[in-house]
Every structure is written in structure tokens, then in C-alpha cells.
Coordinates of C-alpha atoms and ligand atoms in Angstrom, one line a residue:
X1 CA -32.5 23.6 -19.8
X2 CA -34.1 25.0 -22.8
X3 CA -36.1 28.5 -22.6
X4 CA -39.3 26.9 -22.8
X5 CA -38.3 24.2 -19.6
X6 CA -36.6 27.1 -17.7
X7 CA -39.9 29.0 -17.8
X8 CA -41.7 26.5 -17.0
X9 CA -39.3 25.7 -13.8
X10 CA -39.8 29.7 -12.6
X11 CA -43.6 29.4 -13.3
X12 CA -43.9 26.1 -11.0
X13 CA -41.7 27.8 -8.2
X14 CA -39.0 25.4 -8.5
X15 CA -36.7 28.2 -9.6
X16 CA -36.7 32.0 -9.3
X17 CA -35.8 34.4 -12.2
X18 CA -33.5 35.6 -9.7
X19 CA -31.4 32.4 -9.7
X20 CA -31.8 31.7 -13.2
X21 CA -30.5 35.0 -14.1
X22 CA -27.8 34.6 -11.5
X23 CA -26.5 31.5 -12.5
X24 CA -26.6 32.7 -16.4
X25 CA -24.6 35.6 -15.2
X26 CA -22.2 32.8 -13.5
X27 CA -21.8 31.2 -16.7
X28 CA -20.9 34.5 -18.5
X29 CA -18.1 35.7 -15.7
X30 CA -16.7 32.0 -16.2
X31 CA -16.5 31.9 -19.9
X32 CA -16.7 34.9 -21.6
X33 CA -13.0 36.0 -21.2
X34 CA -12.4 33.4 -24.1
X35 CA -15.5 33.6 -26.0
X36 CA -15.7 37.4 -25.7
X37 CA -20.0 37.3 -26.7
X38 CA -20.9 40.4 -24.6
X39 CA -19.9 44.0 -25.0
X40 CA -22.0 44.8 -21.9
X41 CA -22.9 43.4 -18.7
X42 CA -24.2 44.6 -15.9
X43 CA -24.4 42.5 -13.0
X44 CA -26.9 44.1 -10.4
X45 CA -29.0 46.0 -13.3
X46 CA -29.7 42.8 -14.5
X47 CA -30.7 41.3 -11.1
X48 CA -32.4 43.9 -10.1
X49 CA -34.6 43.3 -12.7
X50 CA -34.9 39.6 -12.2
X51 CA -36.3 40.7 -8.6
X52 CA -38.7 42.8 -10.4
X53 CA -40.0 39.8 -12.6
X54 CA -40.0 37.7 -9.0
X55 CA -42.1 39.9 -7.5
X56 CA -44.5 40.6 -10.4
X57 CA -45.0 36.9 -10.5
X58 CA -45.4 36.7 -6.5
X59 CA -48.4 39.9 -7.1
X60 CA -50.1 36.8 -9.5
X61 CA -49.4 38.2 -12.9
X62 CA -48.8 36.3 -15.6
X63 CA -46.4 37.8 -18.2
X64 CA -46.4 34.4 -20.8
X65 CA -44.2 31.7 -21.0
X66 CA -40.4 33.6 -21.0
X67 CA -41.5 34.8 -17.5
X68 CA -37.8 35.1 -15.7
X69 CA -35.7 33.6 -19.1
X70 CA -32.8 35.8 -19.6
X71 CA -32.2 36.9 -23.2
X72 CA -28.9 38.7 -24.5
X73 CA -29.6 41.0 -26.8
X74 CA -27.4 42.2 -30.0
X75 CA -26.2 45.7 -29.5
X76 CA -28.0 47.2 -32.2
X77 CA -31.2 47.1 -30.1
X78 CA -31.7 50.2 -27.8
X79 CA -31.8 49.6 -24.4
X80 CA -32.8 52.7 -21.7
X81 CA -30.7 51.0 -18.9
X82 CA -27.6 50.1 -21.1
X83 CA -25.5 51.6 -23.3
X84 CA -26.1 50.7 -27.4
X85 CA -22.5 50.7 -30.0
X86 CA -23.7 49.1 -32.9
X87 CA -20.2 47.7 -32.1
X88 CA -18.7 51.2 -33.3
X89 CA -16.4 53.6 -31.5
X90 CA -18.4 56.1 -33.1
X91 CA -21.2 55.0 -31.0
X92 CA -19.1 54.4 -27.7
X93 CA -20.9 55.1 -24.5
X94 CA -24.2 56.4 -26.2
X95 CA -26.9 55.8 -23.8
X96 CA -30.3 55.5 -25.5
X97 CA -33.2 57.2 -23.7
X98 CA -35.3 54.9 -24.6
X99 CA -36.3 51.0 -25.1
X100 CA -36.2 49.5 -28.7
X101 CA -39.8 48.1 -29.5
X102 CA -38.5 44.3 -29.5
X103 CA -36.7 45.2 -26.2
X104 CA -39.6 46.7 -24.3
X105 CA -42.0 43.8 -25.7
X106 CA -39.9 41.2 -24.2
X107 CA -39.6 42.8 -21.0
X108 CA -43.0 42.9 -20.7
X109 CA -43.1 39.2 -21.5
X110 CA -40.7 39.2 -18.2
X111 CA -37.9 38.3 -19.6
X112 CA -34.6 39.6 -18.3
X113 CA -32.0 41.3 -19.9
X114 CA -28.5 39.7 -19.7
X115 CA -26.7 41.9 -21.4
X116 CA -25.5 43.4 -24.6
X117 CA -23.6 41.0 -27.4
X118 CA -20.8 42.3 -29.8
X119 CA -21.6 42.2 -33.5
X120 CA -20.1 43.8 -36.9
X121 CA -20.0 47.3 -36.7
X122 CA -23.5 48.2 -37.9
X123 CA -24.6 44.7 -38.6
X124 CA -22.2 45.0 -41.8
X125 CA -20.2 41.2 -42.2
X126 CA -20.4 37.9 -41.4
X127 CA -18.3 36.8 -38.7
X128 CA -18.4 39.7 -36.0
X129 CA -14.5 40.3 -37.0
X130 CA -15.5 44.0 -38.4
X131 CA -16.4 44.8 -34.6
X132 CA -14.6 47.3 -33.3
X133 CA -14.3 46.2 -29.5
X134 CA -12.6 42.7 -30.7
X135 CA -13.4 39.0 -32.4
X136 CA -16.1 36.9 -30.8
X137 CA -15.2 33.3 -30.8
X138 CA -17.2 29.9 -31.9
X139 CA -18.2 28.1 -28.6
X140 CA -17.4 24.9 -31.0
X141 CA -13.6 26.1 -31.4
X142 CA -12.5 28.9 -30.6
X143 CA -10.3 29.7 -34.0
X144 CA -13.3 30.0 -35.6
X145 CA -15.6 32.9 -36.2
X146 CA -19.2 32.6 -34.6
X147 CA -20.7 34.0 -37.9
X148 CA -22.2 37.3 -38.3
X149 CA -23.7 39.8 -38.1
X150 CA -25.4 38.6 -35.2
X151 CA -22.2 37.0 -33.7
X152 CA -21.7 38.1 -30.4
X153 CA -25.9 36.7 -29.9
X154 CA -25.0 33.2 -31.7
X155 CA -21.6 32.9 -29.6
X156 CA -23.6 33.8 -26.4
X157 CA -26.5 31.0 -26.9
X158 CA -23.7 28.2 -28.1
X159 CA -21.5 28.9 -24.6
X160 CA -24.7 28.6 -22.5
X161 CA -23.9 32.2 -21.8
X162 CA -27.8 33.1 -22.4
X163 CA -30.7 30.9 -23.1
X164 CA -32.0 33.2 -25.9
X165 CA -31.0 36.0 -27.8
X166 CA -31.9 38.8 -30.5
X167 CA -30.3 39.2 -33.9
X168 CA -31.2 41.3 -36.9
X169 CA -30.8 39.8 -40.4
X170 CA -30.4 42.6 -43.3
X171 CA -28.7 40.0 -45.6
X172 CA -27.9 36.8 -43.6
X173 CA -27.5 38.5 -40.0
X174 CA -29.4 35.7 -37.9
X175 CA -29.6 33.0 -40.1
X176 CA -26.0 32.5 -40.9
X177 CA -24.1 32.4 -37.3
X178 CA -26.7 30.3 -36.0
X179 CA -26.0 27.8 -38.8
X180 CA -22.5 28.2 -37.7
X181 CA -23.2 28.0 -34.3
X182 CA -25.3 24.9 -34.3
X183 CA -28.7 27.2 -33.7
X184 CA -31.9 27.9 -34.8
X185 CA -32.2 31.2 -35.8
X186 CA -34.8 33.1 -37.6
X187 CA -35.6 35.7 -40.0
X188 CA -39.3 37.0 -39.9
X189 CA -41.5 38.1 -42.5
X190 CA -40.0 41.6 -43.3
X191 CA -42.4 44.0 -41.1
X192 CA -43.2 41.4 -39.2
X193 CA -40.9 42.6 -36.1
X194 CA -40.9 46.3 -35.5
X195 CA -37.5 48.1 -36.1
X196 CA -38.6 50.8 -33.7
X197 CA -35.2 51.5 -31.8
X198 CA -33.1 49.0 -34.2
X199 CA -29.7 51.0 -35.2
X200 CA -30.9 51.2 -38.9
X201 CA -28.4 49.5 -41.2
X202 CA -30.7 49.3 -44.9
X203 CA -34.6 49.8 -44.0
X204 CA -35.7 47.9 -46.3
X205 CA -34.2 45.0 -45.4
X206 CA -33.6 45.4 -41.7
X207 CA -35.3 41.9 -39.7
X208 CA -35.6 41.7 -36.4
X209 CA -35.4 37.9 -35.0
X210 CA -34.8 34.9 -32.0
X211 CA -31.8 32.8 -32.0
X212 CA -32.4 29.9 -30.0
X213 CA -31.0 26.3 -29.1
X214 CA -34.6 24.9 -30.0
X215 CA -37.1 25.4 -32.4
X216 CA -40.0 26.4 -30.1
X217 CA -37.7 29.0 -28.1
X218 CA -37.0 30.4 -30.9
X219 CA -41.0 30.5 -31.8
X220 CA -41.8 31.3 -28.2
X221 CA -39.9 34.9 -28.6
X222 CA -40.8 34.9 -32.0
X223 CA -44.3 35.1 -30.6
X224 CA -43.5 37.7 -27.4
X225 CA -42.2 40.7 -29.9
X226 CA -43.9 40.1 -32.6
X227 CA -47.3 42.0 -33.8
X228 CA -48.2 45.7 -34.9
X229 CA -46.0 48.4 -34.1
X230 CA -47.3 52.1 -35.0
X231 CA -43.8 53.2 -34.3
X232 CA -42.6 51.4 -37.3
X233 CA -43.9 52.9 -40.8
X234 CA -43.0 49.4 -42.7
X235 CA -44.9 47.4 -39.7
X236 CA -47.4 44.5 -41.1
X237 CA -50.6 45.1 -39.4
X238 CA -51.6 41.5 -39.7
X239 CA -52.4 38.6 -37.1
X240 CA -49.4 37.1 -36.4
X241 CA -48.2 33.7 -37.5
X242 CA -49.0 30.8 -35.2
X243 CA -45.4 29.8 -34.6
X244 CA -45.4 28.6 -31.1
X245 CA -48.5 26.1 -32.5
X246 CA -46.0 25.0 -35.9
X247 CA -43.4 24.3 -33.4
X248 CA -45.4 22.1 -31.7
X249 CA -47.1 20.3 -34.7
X250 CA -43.6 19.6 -36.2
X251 CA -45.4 17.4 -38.7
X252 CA -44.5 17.8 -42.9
X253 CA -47.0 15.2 -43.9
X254 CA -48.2 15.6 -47.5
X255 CA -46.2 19.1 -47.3
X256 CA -44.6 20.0 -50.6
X257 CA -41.0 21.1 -50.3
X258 CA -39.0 23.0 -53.2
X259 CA -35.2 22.1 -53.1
X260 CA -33.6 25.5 -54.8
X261 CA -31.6 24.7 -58.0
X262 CA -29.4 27.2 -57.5
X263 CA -28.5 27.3 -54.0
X264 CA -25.9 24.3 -53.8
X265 CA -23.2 22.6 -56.4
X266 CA -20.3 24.0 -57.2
X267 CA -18.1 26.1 -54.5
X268 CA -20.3 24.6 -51.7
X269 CA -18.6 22.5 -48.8
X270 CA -19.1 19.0 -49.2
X271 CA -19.5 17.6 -45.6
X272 CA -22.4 21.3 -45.7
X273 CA -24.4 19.0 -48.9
X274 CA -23.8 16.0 -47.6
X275 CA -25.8 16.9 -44.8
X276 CA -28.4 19.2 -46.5
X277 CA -28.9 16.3 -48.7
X278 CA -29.6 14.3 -45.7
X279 CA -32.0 16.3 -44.8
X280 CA -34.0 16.9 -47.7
X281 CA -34.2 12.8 -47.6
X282 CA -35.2 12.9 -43.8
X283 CA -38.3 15.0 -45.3
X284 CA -39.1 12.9 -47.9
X285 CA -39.1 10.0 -45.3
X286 CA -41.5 11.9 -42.8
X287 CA -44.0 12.2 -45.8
X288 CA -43.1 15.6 -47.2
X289 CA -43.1 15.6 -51.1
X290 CA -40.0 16.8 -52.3
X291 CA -39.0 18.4 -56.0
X292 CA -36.2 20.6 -57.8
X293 CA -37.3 24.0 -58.2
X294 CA -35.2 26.8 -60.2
X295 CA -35.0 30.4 -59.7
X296 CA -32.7 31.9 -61.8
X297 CA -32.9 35.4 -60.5
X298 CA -31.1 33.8 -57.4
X299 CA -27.8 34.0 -59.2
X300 CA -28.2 37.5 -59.1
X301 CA -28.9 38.2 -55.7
X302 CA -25.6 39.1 -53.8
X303 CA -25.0 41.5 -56.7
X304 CA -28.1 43.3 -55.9
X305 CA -27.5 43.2 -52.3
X306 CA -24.3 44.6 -51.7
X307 CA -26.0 47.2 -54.1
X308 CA -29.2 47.9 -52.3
X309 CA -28.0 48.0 -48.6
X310 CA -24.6 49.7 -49.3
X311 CA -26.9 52.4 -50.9
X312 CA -29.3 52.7 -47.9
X313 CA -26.6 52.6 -45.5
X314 CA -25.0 56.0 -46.8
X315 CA -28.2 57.5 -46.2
X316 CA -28.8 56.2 -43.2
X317 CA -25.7 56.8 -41.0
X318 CA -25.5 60.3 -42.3
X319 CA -26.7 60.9 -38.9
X320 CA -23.7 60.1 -37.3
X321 CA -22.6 64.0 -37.7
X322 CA -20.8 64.1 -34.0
X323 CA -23.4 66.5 -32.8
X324 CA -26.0 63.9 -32.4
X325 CA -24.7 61.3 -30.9
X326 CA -21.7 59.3 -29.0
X327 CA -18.2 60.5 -30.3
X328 CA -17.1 63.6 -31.2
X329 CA -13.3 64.8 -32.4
X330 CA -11.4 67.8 -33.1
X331 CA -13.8 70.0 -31.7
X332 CA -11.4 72.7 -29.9
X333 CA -12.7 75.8 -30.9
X334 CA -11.0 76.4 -34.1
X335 CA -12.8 74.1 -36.5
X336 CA -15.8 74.1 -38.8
X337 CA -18.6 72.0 -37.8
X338 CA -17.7 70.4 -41.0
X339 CA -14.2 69.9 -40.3
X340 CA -15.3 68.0 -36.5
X341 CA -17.8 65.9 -38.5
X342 CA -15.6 64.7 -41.3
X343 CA -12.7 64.0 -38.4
X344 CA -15.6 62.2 -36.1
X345 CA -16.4 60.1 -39.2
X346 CA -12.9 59.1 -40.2
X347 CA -11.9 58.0 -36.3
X348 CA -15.3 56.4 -35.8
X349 CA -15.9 54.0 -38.4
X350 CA -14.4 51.6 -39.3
X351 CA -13.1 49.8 -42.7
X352 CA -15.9 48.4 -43.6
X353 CA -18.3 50.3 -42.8
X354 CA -16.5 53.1 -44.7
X355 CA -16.3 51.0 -48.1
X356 CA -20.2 50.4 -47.9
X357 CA -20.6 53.9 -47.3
X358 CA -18.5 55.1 -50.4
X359 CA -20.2 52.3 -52.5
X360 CA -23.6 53.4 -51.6
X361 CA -22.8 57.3 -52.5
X362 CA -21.6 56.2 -55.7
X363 CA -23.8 53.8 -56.9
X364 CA -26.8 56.8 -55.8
X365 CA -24.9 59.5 -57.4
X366 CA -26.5 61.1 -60.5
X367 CA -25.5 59.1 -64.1
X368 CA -24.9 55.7 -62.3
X369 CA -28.0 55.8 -60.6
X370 CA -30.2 53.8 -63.2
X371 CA -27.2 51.8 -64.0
X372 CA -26.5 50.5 -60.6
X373 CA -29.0 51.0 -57.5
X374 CA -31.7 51.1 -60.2
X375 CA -30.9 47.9 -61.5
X376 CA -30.3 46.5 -58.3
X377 CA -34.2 47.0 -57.8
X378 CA -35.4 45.6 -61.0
X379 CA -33.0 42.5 -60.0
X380 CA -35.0 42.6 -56.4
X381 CA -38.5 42.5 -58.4
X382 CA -36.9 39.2 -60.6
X383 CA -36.1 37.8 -56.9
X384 CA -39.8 38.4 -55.8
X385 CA -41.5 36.8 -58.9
X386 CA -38.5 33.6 -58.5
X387 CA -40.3 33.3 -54.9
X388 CA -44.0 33.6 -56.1
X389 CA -43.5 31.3 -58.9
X390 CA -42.0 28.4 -56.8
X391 CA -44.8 29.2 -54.1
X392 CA -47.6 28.3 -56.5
X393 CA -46.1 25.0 -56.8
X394 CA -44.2 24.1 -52.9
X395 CA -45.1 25.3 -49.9
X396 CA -41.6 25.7 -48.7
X397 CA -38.7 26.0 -49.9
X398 CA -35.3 24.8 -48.8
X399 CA -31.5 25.1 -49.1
X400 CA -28.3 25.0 -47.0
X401 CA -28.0 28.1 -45.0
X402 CA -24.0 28.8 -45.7
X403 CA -22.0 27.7 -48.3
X404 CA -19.6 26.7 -46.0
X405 CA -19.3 25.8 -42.0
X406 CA -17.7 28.0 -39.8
X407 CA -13.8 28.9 -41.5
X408 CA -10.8 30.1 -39.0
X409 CA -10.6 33.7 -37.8
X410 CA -8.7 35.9 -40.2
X411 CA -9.5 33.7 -43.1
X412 CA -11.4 36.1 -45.2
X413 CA -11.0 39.5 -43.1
X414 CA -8.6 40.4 -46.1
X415 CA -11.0 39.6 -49.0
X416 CA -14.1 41.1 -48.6
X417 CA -15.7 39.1 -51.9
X418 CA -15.0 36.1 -49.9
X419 CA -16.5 37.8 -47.1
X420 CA -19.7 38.4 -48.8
X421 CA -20.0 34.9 -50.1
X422 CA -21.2 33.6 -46.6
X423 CA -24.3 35.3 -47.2
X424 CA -25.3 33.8 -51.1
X425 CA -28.2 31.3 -49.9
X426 CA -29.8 33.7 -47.3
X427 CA -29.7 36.9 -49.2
X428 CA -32.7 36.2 -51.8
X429 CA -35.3 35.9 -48.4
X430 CA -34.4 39.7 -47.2
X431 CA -34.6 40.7 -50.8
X432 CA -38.3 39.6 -51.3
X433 CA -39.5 40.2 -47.4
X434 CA -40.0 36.5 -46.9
X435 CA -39.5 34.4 -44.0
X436 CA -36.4 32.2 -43.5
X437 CA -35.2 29.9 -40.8
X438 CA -32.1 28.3 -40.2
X439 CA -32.1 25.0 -38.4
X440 CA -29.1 22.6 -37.4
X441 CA -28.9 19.4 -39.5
X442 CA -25.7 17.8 -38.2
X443 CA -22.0 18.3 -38.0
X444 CA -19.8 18.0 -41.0
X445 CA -17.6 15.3 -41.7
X446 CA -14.2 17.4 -42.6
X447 CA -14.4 19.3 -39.4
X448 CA -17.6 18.1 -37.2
X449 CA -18.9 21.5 -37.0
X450 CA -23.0 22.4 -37.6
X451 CA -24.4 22.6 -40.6
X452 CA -27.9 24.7 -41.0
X453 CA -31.3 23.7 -43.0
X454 CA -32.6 26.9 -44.5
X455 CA -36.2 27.0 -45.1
X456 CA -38.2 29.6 -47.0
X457 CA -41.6 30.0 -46.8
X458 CA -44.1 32.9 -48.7
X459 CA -44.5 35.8 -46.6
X460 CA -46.9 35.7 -43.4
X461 CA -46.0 32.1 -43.3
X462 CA -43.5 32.1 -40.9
X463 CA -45.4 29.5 -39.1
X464 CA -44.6 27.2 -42.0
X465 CA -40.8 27.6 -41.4
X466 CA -41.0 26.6 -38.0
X467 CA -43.3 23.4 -38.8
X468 CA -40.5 22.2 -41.1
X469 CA -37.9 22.8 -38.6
X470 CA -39.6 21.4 -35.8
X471 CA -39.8 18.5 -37.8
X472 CA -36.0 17.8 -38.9
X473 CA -34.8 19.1 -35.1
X474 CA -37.2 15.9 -33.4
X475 CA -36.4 13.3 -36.1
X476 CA -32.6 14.6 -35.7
X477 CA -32.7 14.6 -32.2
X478 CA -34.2 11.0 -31.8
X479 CA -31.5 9.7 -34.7
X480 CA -28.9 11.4 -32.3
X481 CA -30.4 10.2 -28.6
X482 CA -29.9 14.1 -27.7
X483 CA -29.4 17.4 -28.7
X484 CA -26.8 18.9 -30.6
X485 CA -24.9 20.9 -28.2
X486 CA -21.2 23.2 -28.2
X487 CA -21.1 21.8 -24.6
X488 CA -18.6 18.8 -25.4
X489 CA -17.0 20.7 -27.8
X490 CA -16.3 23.7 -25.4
X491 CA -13.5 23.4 -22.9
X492 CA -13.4 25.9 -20.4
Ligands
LIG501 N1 -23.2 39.7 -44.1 C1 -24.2 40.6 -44.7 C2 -23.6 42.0 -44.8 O1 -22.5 42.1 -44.5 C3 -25.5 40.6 -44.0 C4 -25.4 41.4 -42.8 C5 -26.7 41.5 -42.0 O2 -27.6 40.7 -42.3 N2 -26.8 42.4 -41.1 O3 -24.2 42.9 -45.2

């Protein structure tokens, strides 16, 4: 069952959150040795709360449409009743006294939380391999990687493991392992879900968002956290997009859509633009009008990026001093407090987060400042104006999500540039604050695993994203005579 039908089923009476919840759990105990998704679970918490939605429901209240869904959520969002790693030792056992925003939202919406789900150590990669509690694995073979950040959610949602779950995308983090995953995932306006409570990776940049096996789950919890949040300084306080409603139009009539020069060719996958190519035509056929747009800035991106959110990142987990929070070593009396911090650091993080860290301090240090994090900005503004200039001719624009489908653990864990390259078509949205959805648009020929649709659309018009989407994932669907699903793939 999708999200949406499962709701509906606990709203009719024919199921309970209790057993919904129960039999999600089921699936995790049976599968998760192998697929290794969750960091933390907690069986009776979790039920206990299911009861709690049950008999909220039974009092007559109506909490939306997610009533008694379970959602996993990535373990960068603070939860008062579990603990919250970032996937970091440095983190291990830290129990946050409090609920992030996105977290207490969907509660209220009475959805359940399942559990926790294992990610790269403070969002940093792209295939949940820079975790320190262990690899997740693809649902759709297990030698692969499940993407990342957001790995552990995508893994979860592609095993049946959860119905729904929560990423964050600073450069890619949603967007990318649900594309490898077969998923819709999506990236918000920037602002547009709070980062109250959200393990801060690079501020700026930092997105809150669903990942979901269908386009309007994905727009249903897009809608449940979404709005204001006076907790968050960078929250837009502006109605929010009518996603839910796109979802259900899925209609592109007359809609003009932008293919991006420079997000395909060379060094892409060719079963990946054989697809996307498909797609695009797909469009054209449903009565979009389609054209080539360039933005040359694009080719600049990643260079900015893994500027701008190494640089924020060694500001902001300076806080990790070892008297805050989680771990602390070397602290027997005879040492400075700098001596414990600067042991605490070097046991608690791990490699990659180290090299950002290092990176960011330099390129912030006085005489490569201008040269480096200040150029990286003036590369960010050249990003922005790419996106307005296209926007005053299409109304979305569109692109394969990764270069490439999901490649074999291990493959690039020694090569960080390689590393970074999974994250060239999705990096230009988080630069410029706009939205960004990833939806599936068939397998590959070389390996017959998903390929993802990215579509951009100008900021506030998330809704736009979702209309596309909606679109491809019910002409796809009927092509097909079903969904696309891990299930066959994944033999447990
Ligand atoms: N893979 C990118 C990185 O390593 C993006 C991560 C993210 O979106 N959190 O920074």
C-alpha cells in the first residue's frame, strides 16, 4: 500500500495504526540484518505511540491524511524519545531533549515514528559508506550503495521497511539515493522546511524533505511539515505550495519545460540518458513544450559547492567540543580542556568529515578568503541568475538526477572526486534555494537499476515539481501495468 492508501485504510477502520506500525516493524526485524537502513529502533516506543494515534482517532480527532502512517526518519533529525548520531561516534548515545520542528509537525499529523535511519556522518557523501555504524545496502542489490546522504531513509522506503521517510539535501542528499533507489524524493524551496532541530551540516543550504514510493506521498508529507517556523531565522513566511493539489492534477499541458544543456553528454551513463531522453519525449507527447536551455554557470557548480558547505561545516561543528555533547576522551584529570577536545575530535570524526573540515578552515582563513569561499559566492550569484534567466522562458526545468545509477559498494570510497561527482546535476538547485524533485523514470538497460527525472522549478513553486512528476510517474506506470518496485528485485 502506498502512504496515501494506508491512511486511508486506518481512517475507514479497516486497519489500526497499531497494526500498520506493527507489521512495518515486522518487515524491519525480517529484513534489515541485510539491508542495515536503521540505526535505531525501538519496538514498544514506537507502538506505544501508534496506540496513542489509535486512541486520538477513537476521541474523533482528525490529525490529516498520514493519520497512523509510519515514517522513518534520517538521524539527523532530533527526536525527544530516541537517540540522534548524525551517524557519528562523536554523537553516540546523545539523547536530544527535544523534537526537531519536521519531527514534532508530523507527529502531530499522527504519524508514527519507526525509527531512526543511518546516513553519512553529518549528511557529508553520497552513498551512506562515510557512516560510522556501517554500509547501508540498495534493496535492488545489495552490492550496491543506496545513495546518500539520505541513504539509510532511501534504503528503508525501497525494502518496504517504512512507507515514508525524511531526508535533508545540502548538495544532492534526497534527491540522489532516491534516484538510486527507484524513489521520489524531494528538495523544497530552501526555507521552505524549518531546520529547527536538523544537525546543521552548511546553513545555507541545509533542506529538509519526503522520500516516498509515490508522488503524492511524497507531497502529502511535504504538505504535513511544511509552513512558517519562528524557530528557524532562514524560514519563508509564505503560504505554502499546493503540492498535494499538483500531485493530483499530474497534467503538463501547454507547460514549457527547459532541458539543461549542461547537465548530460559526456561522462553520463548511457542506459541513465537513454532513459531521461525518454522522458523528456514522454513530456513532449503529454503536450508539454519542450526546448534546450543553457546555463553555463552550471559547469561551475560542484566547484563552488564543495567550497561553500566545506566552509560552513567548520563553523558549524565547532560545537562538537566534548563538553557539549555525546563523546568525550582523555578526560582523566591531567589534561587541558583543550587537549580532551582536540582528542574528542580526532576519535569522533571520521575521514571525511575531517577533510571538509580542514578544507573549510582553509579556504576561510585570512589571504585565501576572497580567492576561494569569496569566489565560491560570486560563482553561487552566476547559478542564481542561470536559474532566473531560464525561468523567464520555461516553467520547469529538467535533467537526469545522477550521472550514473547506483555503482558497487567500495567503488569510489577511495576517490573522493569520484565521490563528489554523484552530486553534479543536483548541486545547482541547493545553490540557488530552488525546488528540485527527483522522480523514477525506468531501469537502465546495462544493469536494470532506476534511473531518476530531476525537475527544477523557480522558488515557491514546488508545486510545479510535483505536477511534472505526477505526470511522468502515471504515464510510466500505465506504460508499465504497475509500479516500479525493489520488491522483485529483493530476495530475502
Ligand atoms: N553528497 C553531497 C556532499 O557530500 C551532498 C550531501 C548532502 O546533500 N547532504 O556534500
Amino acid at each position: 500500500m502506498s502512504a496515501a492508501e494506508l491512511g486511508a485504510a486506518v481512517r475507514s477502520g479497516q486497519t489500526s495504526a497499531e497494526e500498520a506500525t506493527g507489521a512495518y516493524l515486522d518487515r524491519i526485524a525480517e529484513v534489515d540484518g541485510q539491508v542495515n537502513a536503521f540505526l535505531h529502533v525501538d519496538r514498544e516506543t514506537t507502538l506505544e505511540q501508534a496506540r496513542a494515534v489509535d486512541a486520538r482517532l477513537a476521541a474523533g480527532e482528525d490529525p490529516g491524511p498520514l493519520a497512523g502512517v509510519p515514517v522513518a526518519h534520517k538521524d539527523v533529525f532530533t527526536t525527544a524519545d530516541m537517540p540522534t548520531t548524525a551517524a557519528s561516534r562523536i554523537l553516540e548515545g546523545w539523547r536530544p531533549p527535544y523534537d526537531a520542528t519536521v519531527t514534532a509537525r508530523l507527529r502531530g499529523a499522527g504519524m508514527v515514528v519507526l525509527g531512526k535511519t543511518n546516513m553519512d556522518e553529518f549528511a557529508m557523501g553520497s552513498s551512506t559508506e562515510n557512516s560510522a555504524y556501517g554500509v547501508t545496502r540498495n534493496p535492488w542489490d545489495l552490492g550496491r550503495i543506496p545513495g546518500g546522504s539520505s541513504g539509510g531513509s532511501s534504503a528503508a522506503v525501497a525494502a518496504f521497511e517504512a512507507p515514508l521517510a525524511t531526508g535533508t539535501d545540502t548538495g544532492g542528499s534526497i534527491r540522489q539515493p532516491a534516484a538510486v533507489c527507484g524513489l521520489v524524493g524531494a528538495k523544497p524551496t530552501y526555507g521552505g522546511s524549518s531546520r529547527y532541530g536538523v544537525i546543521a551540516f552548511a546553513s545555507s543550504l541545509d533542506t529538509p524533505g519526503p522520500m516516498a514510493r509515490t508522488v503524492l506521498d511524497a507531497a502529502l508529507m511535504h504538505e504535513a511539515f511544511s509552513g512558517h517556523d519562528p524557530r528557524d531565522s532562514t524560514s519563508v513566511d509564505a503560504p505554502v505550495p499546493p503540492v498535494i493539489e499538483a500531485a493530483r492534477r499530474a497534467d503538463v499541458e501547454g507547460l514549457r519545460v527547459g532541458v539543461v544543456k549542461e547537465l548530460g553528454g559526456e561522462g553520463y551513463q548511457p542506459g541513465v540518458l537513454r532513459r531521461f531522453t525518454e522522458a523528456v519525449e514522454l513530456l513532449e507527447s503529454l503536450g508539454a513544450k519542450v526546448v534546450e536551455v543553457s546555463c553555463p554557470s552550471f559547469d561551475a557548480a560542484l566547484a563552488a559547492y564543495y567550497l561553500i558547505a566545506p566552509s560552513e561545516c567548520s563553523s558549524n561543528l565547532a560545537r562538537f567540543d566534548a563538553m557539549r555533547y555525546g563523546l568525550r576522551v582523555g578526560d582523566d584529570g591531567t589534561r587541558s580542556a583543550e587537549e580532551v577536545m582536540s582528542l574528542t575530535r580526532a576519535e569522533g570524526f571520521g575521514p571525511e568529515v575531517k577533510r571538509r573540515i580542514i578544507l573549510g578552515t582553509y579556504a576561510l582563513s585570512s589571504g585565501y578568503y576572497d580567492a576561494y569561499y569569496g569566489s565560491a559566492q560570486q560563482v553561487r550569484t552566476l547559478i542564481k541568475r542561470d536559474f532566473d534567466a531560464a525561468f523567464e522562458n520555461v516553467d520547469v526545468l529538467v535533467s537526469p538526477t545522477t550521472p550514473t545509477t547506483a555503482f558497487p559498494l567500495g567503488e569510489r570510497t577511495g576517490d573522493p572526486m569520484a565521490m563528489y561527482l554523484a552530486d553534479l546535476c543536483t548541486i545547482p538547485a541547493n545553490l540557488a534555494g530552488t525546488p528540485a524533485l527527483s522522480v523514477p523514470c525506468g531501469l537502465a538497460d546495462e544493469d536494470n537499476l532506476p534511473v531518476g527525472l530531476q525537475i527544477m522549478a523557480p522558488a515557491l513553486a514546488d508545486d510545479r515539481t510535483y505536477r511534472v512528476a505526477a505526470a511522468v510517474e502515471a504515464a510510466l506506470t500505465d506504460r508499465r501495468g504497475g509500479p516500479l518496485l525493489a520488491g522483485s528485485a529483493f530476495a530475502v
